[in-house]
XYZ file of C-alpha atoms in Angstrom:
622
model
C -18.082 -88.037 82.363
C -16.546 -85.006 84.205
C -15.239 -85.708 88.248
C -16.341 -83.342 90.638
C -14.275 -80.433 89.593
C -12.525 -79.764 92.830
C -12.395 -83.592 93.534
C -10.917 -84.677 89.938
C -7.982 -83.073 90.671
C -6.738 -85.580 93.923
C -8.790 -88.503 93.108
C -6.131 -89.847 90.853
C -3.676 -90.371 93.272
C -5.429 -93.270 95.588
C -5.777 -95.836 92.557
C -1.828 -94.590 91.755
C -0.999 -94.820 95.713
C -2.884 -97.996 96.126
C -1.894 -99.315 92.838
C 1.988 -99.245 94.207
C 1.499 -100.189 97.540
C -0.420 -103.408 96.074
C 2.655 -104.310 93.921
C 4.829 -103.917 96.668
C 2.762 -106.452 99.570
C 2.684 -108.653 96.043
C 6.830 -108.826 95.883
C 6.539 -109.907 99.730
C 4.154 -112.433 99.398
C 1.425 -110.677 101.217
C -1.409 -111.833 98.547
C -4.254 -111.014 100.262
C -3.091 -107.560 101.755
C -2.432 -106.654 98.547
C -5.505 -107.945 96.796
C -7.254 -105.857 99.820
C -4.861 -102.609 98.853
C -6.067 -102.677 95.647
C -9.624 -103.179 96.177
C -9.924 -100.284 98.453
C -7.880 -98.098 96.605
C -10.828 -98.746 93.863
C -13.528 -97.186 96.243
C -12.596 -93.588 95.958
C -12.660 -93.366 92.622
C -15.637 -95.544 92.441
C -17.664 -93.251 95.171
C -17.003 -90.184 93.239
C -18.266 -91.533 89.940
C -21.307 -92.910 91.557
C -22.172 -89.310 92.687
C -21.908 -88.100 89.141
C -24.165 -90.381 87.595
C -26.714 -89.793 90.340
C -26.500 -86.076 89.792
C -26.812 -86.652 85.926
C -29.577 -89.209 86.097
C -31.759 -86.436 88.501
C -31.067 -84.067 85.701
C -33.069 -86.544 83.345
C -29.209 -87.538 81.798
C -28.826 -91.103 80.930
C -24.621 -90.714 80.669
C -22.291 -93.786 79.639
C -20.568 -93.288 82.454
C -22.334 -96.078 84.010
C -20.549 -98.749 82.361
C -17.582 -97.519 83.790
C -18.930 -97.590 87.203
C -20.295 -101.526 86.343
C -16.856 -102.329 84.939
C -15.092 -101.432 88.421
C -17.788 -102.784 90.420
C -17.808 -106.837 88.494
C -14.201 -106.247 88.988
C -14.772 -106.050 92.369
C -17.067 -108.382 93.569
C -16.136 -111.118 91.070
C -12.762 -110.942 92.723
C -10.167 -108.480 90.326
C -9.165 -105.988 92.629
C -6.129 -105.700 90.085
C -8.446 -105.183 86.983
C -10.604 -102.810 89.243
C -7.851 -100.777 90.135
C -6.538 -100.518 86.787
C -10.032 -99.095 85.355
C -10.141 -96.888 88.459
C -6.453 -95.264 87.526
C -6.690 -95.067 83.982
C -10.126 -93.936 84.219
C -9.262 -90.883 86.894
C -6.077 -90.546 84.727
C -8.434 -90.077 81.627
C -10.020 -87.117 83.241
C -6.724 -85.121 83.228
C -5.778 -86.326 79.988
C -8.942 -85.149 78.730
C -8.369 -81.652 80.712
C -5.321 -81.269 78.809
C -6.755 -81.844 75.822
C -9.205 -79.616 76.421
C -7.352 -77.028 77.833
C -5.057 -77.261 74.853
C -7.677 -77.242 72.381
C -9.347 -73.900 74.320
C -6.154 -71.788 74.045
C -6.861 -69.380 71.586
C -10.213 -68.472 72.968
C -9.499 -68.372 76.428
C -6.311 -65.952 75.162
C -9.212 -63.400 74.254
C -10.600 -63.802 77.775
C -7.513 -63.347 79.715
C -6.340 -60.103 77.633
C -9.605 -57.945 78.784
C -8.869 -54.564 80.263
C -9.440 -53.943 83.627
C -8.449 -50.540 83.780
C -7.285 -47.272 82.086
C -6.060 -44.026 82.171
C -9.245 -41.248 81.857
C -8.305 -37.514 82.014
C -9.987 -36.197 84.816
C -9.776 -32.348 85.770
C -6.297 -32.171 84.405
C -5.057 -35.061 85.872
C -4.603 -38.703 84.470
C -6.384 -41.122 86.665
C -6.706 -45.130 86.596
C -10.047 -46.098 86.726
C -11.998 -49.173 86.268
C -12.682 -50.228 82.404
C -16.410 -50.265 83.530
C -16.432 -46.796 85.093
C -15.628 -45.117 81.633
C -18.599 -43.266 79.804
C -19.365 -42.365 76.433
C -17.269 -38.453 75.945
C -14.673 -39.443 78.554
C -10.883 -38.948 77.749
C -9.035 -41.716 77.455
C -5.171 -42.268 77.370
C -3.972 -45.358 75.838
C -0.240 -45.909 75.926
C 2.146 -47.923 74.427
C 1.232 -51.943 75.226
C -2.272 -51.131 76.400
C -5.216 -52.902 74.907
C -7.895 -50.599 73.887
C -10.785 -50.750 76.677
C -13.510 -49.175 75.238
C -14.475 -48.592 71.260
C -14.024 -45.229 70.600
C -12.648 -42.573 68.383
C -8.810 -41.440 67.835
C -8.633 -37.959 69.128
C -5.070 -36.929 68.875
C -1.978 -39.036 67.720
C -1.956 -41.674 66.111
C -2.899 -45.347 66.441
C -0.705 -48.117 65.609
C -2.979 -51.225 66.529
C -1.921 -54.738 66.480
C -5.531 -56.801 65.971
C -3.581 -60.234 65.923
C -5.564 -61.639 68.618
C -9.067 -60.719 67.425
C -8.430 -60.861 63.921
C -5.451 -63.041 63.303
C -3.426 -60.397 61.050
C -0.087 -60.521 61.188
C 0.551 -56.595 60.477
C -0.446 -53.346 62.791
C -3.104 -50.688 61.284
C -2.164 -47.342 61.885
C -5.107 -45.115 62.146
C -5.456 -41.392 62.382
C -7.497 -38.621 64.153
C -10.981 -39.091 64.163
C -10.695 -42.845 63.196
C -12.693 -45.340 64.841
C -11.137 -48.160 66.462
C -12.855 -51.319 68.228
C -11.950 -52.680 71.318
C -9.561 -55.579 72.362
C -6.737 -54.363 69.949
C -2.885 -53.539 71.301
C -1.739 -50.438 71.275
C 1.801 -51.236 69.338
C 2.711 -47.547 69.002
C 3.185 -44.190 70.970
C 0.742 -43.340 73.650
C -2.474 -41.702 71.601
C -5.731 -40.056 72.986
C -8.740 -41.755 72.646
C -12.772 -40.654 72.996
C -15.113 -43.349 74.245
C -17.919 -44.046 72.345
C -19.781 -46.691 74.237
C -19.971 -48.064 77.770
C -17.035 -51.559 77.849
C -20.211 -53.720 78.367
C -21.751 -52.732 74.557
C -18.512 -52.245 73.189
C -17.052 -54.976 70.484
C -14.262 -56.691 72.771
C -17.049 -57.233 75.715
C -19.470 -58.685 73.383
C -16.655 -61.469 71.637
C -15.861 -62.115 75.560
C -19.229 -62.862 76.195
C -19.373 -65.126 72.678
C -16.442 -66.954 74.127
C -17.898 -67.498 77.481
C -20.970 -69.030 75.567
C -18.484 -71.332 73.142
C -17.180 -72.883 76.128
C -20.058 -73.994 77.958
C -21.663 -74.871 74.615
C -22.333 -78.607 73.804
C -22.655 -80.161 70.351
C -25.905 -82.459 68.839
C -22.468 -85.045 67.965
C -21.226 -84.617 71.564
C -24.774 -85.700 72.797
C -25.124 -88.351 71.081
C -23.190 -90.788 73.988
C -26.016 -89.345 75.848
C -28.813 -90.450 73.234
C -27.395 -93.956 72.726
C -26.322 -94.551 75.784
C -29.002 -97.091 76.911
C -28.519 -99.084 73.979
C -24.944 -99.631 74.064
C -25.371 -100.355 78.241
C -27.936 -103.039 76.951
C -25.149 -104.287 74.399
C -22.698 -104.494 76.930
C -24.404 -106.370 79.506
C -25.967 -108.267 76.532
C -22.264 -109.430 75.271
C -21.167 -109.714 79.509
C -23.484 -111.842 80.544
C -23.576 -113.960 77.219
C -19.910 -115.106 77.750
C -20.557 -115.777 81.467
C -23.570 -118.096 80.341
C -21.744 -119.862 77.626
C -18.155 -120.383 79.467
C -19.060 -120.487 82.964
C -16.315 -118.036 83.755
C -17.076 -114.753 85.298
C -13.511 -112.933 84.819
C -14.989 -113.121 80.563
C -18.094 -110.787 81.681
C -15.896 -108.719 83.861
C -13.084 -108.417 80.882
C -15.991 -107.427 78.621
C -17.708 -104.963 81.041
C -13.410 -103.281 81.229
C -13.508 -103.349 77.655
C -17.022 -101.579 77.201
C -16.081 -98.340 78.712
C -16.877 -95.959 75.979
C -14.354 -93.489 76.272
C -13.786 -93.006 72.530
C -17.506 -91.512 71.948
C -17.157 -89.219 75.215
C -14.051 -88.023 74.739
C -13.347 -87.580 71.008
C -16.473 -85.741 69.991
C -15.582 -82.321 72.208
C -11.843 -82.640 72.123
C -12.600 -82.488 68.343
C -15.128 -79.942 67.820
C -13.744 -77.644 70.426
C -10.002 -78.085 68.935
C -11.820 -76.681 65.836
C -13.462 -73.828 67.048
C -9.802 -72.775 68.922
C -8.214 -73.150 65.112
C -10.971 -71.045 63.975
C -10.639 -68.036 66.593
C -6.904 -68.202 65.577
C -8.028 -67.315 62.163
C -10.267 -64.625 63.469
C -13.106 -66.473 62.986
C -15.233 -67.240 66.652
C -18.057 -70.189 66.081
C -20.136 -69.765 69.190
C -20.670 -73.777 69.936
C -19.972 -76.887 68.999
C -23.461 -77.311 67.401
C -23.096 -74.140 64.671
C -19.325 -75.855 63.866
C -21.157 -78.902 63.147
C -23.779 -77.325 61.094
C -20.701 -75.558 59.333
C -19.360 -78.985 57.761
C -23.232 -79.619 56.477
C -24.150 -76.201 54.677
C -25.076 -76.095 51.109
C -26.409 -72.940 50.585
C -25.592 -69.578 51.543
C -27.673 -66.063 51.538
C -25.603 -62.849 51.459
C -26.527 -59.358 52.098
C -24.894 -56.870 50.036
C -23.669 -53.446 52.172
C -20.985 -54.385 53.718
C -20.587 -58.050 53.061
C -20.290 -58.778 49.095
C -19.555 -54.787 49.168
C -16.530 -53.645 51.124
C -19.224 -51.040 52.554
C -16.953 -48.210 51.938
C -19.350 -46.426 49.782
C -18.094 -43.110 48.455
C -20.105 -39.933 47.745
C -20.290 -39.586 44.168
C -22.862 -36.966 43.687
C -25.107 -34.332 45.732
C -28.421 -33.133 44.227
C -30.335 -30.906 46.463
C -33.453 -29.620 45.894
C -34.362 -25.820 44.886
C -34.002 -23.733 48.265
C -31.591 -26.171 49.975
C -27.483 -26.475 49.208
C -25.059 -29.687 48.891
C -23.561 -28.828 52.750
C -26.870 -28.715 54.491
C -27.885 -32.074 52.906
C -24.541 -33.750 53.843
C -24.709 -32.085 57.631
C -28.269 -33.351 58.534
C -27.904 -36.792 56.722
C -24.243 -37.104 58.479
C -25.917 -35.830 62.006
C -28.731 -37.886 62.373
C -26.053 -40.960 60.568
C -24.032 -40.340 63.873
C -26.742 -42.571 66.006
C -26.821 -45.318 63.476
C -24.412 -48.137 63.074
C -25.403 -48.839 59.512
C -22.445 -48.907 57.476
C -23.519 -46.296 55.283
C -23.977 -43.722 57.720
C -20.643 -44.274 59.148
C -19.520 -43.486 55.457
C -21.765 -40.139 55.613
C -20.349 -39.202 58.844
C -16.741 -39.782 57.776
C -17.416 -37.247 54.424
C -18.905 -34.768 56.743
C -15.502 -34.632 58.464
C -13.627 -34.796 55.783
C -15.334 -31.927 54.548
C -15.005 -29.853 57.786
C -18.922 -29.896 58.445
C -19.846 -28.794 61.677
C -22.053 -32.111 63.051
C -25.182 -31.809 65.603
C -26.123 -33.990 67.820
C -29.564 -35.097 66.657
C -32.533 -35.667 69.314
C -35.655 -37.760 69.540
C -34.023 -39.651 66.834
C -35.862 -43.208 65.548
C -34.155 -45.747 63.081
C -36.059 -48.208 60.995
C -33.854 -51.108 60.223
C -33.036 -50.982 56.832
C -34.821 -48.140 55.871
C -33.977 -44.992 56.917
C -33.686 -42.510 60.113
C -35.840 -39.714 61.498
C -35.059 -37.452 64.365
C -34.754 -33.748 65.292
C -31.356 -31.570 63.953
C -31.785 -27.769 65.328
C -35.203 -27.989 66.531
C -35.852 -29.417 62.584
C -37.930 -32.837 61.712
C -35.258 -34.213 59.389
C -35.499 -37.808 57.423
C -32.830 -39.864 55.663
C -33.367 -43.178 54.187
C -34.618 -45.033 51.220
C -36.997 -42.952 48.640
C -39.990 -44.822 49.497
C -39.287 -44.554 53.005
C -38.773 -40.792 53.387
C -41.787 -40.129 50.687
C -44.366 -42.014 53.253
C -42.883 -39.995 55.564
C -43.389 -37.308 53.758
C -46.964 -38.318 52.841
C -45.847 -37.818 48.819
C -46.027 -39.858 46.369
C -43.280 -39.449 44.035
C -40.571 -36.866 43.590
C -39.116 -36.030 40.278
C -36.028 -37.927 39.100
C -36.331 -40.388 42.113
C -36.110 -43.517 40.254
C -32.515 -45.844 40.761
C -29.204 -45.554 38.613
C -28.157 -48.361 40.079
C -25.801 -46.496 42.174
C -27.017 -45.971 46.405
C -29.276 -43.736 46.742
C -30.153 -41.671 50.407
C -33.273 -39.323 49.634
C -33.130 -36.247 52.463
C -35.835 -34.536 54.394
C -35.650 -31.571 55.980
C -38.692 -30.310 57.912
C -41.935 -31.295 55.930
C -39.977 -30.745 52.921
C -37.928 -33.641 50.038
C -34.442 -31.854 50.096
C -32.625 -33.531 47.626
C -30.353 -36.540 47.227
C -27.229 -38.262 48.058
C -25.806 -40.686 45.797
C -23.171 -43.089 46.946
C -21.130 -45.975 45.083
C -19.915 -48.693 46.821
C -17.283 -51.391 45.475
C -17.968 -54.804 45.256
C -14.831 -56.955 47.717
C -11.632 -57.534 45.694
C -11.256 -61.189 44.858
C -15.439 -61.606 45.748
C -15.219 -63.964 42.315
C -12.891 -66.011 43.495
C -14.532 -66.625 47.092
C -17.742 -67.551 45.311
C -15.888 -69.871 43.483
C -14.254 -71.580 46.877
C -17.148 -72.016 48.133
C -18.937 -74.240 44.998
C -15.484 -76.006 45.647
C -16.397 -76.510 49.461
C -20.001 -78.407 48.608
C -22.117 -74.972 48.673
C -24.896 -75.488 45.649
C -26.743 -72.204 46.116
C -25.445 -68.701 46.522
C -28.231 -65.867 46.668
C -27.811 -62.264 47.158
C -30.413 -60.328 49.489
C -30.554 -56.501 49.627
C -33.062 -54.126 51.066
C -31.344 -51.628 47.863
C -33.034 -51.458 44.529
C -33.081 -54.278 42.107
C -31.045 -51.918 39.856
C -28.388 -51.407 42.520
C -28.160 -55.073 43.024
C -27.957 -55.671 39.388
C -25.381 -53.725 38.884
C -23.084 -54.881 41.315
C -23.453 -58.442 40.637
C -23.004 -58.583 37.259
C -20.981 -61.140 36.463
C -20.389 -62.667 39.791
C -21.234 -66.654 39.346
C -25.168 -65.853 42.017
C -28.068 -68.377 41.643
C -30.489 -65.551 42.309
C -30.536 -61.703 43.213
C -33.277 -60.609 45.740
C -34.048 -56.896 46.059
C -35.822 -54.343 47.397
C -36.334 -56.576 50.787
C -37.454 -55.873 53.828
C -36.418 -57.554 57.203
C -38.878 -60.105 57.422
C -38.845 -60.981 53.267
C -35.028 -61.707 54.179
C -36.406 -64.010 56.787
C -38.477 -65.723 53.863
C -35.071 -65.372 51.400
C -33.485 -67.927 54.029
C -36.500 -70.046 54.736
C -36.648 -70.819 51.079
C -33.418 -71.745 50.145
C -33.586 -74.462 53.065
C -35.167 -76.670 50.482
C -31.537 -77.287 49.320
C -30.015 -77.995 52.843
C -28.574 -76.358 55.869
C -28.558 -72.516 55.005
C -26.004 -69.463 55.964
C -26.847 -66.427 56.597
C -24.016 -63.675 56.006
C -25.111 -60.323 56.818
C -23.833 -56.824 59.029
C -26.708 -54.724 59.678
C -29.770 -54.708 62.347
C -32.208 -55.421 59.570
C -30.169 -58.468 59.036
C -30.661 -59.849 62.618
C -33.922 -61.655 61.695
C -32.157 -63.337 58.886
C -29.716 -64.492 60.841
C -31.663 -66.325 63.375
C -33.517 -68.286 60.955
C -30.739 -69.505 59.188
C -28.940 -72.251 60.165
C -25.980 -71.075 60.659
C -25.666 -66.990 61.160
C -22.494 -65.208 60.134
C -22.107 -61.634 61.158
C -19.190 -59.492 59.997
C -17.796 -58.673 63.799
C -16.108 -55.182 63.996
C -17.871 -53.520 60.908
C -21.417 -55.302 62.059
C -24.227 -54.100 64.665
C -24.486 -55.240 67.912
C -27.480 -56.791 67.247
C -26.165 -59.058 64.603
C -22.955 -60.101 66.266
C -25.048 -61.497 69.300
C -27.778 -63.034 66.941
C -25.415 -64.866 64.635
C -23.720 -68.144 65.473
C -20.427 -67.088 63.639
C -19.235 -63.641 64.287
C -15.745 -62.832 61.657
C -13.953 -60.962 63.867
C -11.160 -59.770 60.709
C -13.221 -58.346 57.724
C -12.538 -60.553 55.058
C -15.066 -62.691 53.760
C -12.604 -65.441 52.230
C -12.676 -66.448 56.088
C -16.014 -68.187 54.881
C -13.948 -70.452 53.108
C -11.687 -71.282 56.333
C -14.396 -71.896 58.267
C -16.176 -74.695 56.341
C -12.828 -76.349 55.506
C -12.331 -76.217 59.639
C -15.303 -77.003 60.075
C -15.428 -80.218 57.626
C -12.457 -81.407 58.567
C -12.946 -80.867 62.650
C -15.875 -83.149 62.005
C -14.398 -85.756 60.056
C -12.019 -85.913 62.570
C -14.516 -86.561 65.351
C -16.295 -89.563 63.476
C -12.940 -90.786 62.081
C -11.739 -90.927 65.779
C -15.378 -92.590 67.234
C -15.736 -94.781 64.742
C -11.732 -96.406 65.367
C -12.065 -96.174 68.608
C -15.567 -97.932 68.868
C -14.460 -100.615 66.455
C -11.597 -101.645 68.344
C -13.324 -101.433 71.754
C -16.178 -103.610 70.316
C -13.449 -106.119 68.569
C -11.577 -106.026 72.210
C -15.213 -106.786 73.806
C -15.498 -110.126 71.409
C -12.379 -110.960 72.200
C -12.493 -110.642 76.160
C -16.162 -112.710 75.812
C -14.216 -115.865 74.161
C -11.121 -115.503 76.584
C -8.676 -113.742 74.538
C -8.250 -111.447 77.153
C -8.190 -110.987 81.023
C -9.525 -107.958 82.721
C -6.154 -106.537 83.307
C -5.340 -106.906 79.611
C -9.103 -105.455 78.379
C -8.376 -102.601 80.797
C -4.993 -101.412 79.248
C -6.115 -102.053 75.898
C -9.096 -99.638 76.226
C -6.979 -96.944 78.117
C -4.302 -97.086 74.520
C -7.463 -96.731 72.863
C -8.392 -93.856 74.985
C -5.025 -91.734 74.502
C -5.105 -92.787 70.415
C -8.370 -91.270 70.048
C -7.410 -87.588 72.032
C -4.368 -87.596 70.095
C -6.222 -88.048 66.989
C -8.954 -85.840 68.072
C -6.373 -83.120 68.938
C -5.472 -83.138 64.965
C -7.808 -80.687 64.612
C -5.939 -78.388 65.618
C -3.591 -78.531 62.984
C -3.788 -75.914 60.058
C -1.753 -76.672 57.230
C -4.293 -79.006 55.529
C -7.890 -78.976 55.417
C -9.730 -82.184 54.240
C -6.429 -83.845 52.786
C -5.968 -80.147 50.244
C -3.906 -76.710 51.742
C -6.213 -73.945 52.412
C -6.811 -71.349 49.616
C -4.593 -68.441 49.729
C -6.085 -65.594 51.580
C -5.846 -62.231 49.268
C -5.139 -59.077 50.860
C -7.920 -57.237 50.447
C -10.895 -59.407 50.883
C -12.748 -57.289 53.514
């Protein structure tokens, strides 16, 4: 439905021009000059439109556009410039109106896009130097002063952080974060001026990849948005069905051109985006980013949902409880190779490993030809040493062994190490479940999910353990990758499926679910870009927000096609037995027009969700 872009903006003032200069030859008599005013102020408009179908139609698109381009042309030729030039203003008018809407409804994403850094301050050779955000490298030294948004993720290196995450996250109140903390991307630096080590290039770092999610949202376009496309024909055939029926029966062609004005479908183009995409701006206020219009939709429709466990249900903080090493080896050399080779990994529980090391004042190495199996475990080379960290079974076949005394799970995490060709010992971890994790599984029953299933590549005992008593359908353990795949297939039998997961060897998962959810500034690149939901704050009672957004952004964009259809097919019957003229079926389907963006722009609204008030959000969800 969309002018030329460049065009759309001028186009609307020739049916406004000629609409006035008309009025004016009318209040001197001159008839015919006016008649002709209006007619070819009509043409523009007209002309422009005619271009866009013929562009859409030789991309295979079959748009309802067309009756709009019918309605100005019977209005034409049948001899109602004044009814033509109506349609032509209100319908050119309709394209801002719907820009505004739009652009409205955008506002919180496009605030993420316009905040990106496009420079810093990098030490170079002494000196402080402002270079381009894409020029900095992993190592380089970084200032970041007061007001500037962090460019790059990377690690506090002296000072201290105090980061307002507002805009990705929607909390209200800074984090302050100390030396050798590490911070994401796209957050404010609220406090003193701090130095900062980059860890990653600004392309692969978090705030470049949400820009890029953005980016995506906008351009996206939802199955409910596409369906004026997929029923387009039929309701043309209606319309010209209805037209030329009240021309036949009456013998009056102003009734076919007054149905024709009444036809144009603006409520089914127009409400459908304004709705969805309202919704997906509420959501990135709440630090939630739905990539398109289509995953939203799929949002209000879910009825069962597949979690992972590290990291999601778990806060993913685990804690070293325990280090047993084997004879020959000590507690610090197990905790310095595990930690070095967990410095390459983004797997929340080496970032744990690494932060212990620290703690500890362990000297780290930077490991070499290093190889991660997702899920599994790590292998790579620590001072000119093979060394292996990961699941028992997975260092034991690396080991080529078959069992190692005392191996078997306490239902606490368990990372077996390897050092050369030898089974070093263990590291046992405990990680917490999420505070308030009962009550979020309880939301969502509230919020129509049937199903809730925990997957986990950890030991059935681990699992165990930290579900019991949480209100789960079923616990899957011991996992792999592509059995999570088969987790998700399988619960599909009970509808639409989520998929809520952090971790690389969740990425599969995540595709073949319905609807992906990846936690954003804990998770791995790889499952930010594959899921269609990425929770930007880390706080899983989000989930809840989402589908109540996402339900109600929908029911919005029915509620608002089926009104405004109604009345435009009650205004059609009425124009076909005379009740009203063209001029009168025009302005009576532009008010339609503005009721339905107005109501469509409800979406943006958060204080109620589906006629209730949101849940309370605890502090210390995520």
């Amino acid at each position: 439905m969309a002018f030329i872009p460049t065009v759309k903006r001028s186009i609307v003032a020739c049916p406004l021009a000629g609409l006035l200069i008309g009025f004016c030859l009318h209040q001197f008599g001159e008839d015919e000059l006016a008649r002709s005013a209006w007619a070819w102020a009509t043409l523009p408009v007209l002309a422009v439109l005619c271009v866009e179908i013929v562009i859409a139609l030789r991309r295979g698109e079959f748009g309802l556009d067309i009756v709009a381009a019918l309605s100005m042309s019977a209005a034409l030729v049948f001899g109602e410039p004044l009814a033509a030039i109506v349609v032509a203003l209100m319908y050119a008018g309709g394209q801002h109106l719907e820009d505004f809407a739009e652009r409205r409804a955008r506002s919180d994403m496009t605030a993420l896009l316009d905040r990106a850094p496009r420079s810093v301050m990098r030490y170079e050779n002494g000196q402080l130097c402002t270079v381009a955000t894409e020029l900095v490298l992993p190592g380089d030294a970084l200032l970041i002063r007061s007001g500037d948004i962090i460019p790059v993720d990377g690690r506090v290196a002296h000072g201290t952080a105090v980061l307002d995450m507002s805009a990705l996250t929607g909390e209200a109140l800074p984090q302050r974060m100390g030396e050798g903390a590490v911070i994401a991307s796209g957050a404010l630096n609220r406090g003193d001026a701090f130095d900062l080590t980059a860890l990653r290039l600004a392309r692969d770092s978090v705030y470049a990849g949400i820009v890029r999610l953005v980016d995506a949202a906008q351009k996206s376009k939802a199955p409910m948005a596409r369906l004026a496309d997929r029923y387009a024909l039929a309701f043309l055939v209606v319309t010209l069905v209805m037209a030329g029926g009240a021309w036949w029966l009456s013998g009056d062609a102003s009734r076919a051109v007054a149905v024709l004005v009444v036809a144009t479908p603006c409520p089914l183009l127009l409400a459908v985006p304004i709705a969805l995409v309202a919704g997906m701006s509420r959501a990135a206020k709440a630090g939630i980013l739905i990539k398109s219009g289509a995953a939203l939709e799929k949002l209000a429709l879910l009825r069962a949902i597949v979690f992972d466990k590290t990291g999601t249900l778990t806060s993913g903080s685990a804690e070293v409880v325990e280090i047993t090493p084997a004879a020959g080896f000590s507690a610090n050399e197990l905790l310095r190779v595990a930690a070095s080779l967990g410095q390459i990994s983004n797997h929340i529980v080496s970032h744990q490993l690494v932060s212990e090391a620290r703690q500890r004042g362990i000297e780290l190495v930077i490991p070499t030809d290093v190889s991660e199996a997702a899920g599994e475990g790590v292998t790579g080379f620590v001072g000119g040493k093979r060394m292996i960290i990961g699941k028992f079974g997975f260092v034991l076949k690396q080991l080529r062994l078959e069992q190692v005394g005392g191996e078997e799970p306490s239902g606490l995490l368990q990372i077996a190490v390897a050092i050369g060709q030898r089974y070093a010992g263990r590291i046992v971890m405990s990680d917490r479940l999420r505070h308030g994790t009962p009550d979020l599984l309880h939301a969502l029953r509230e919020n129509g999910i049937v199903r809730l299933i925990l997957a986990t590549g950890d030991h059935r005992a681990v699992a165990e353990t930290l579900a019991a008593g949480l209100d789960l359908d079923a616990i899957e353990a011991d996992l792999t990758p592509a059995q999570k795949t088969g987790v998700v297939a399988a619960a599909q039998r009970y509808g639409p499926v989520m998929m809520v997961g952090d971790g690389v060897n969740d990425s599969p998962a995540l595709a073949a679910a319905d609807v992906g959810v990846a936690m954003g500034l804990s998770g791995s690149a790889a499952s930010i870009e594959t899921a269609d939901v990425v929770l930007l704050v880390d706080r899983l009672d989000r989930l809840v927000t989402a589908l109540q957004i996402a339900k109600r952004s929908r029911a919005i964009a029915i509620q608002s096609v089926v009104v405004g259809i109604g009345l435009s097919t009650l205004g059609m019957i009425a124009a076909a037995f005379g009740g009203l003229s063209p001029v009168e079926g025009a302005l009576l389907q532009e008010a339609i027009d503005v009721a339905v963006i107005l109501n469509a722009l409800r979406a943006l609204g958060d204080r109620h969700v589906l006629g209730r008030p949101l849940r309370p959000q605890t502090d210390d969800v995520g």
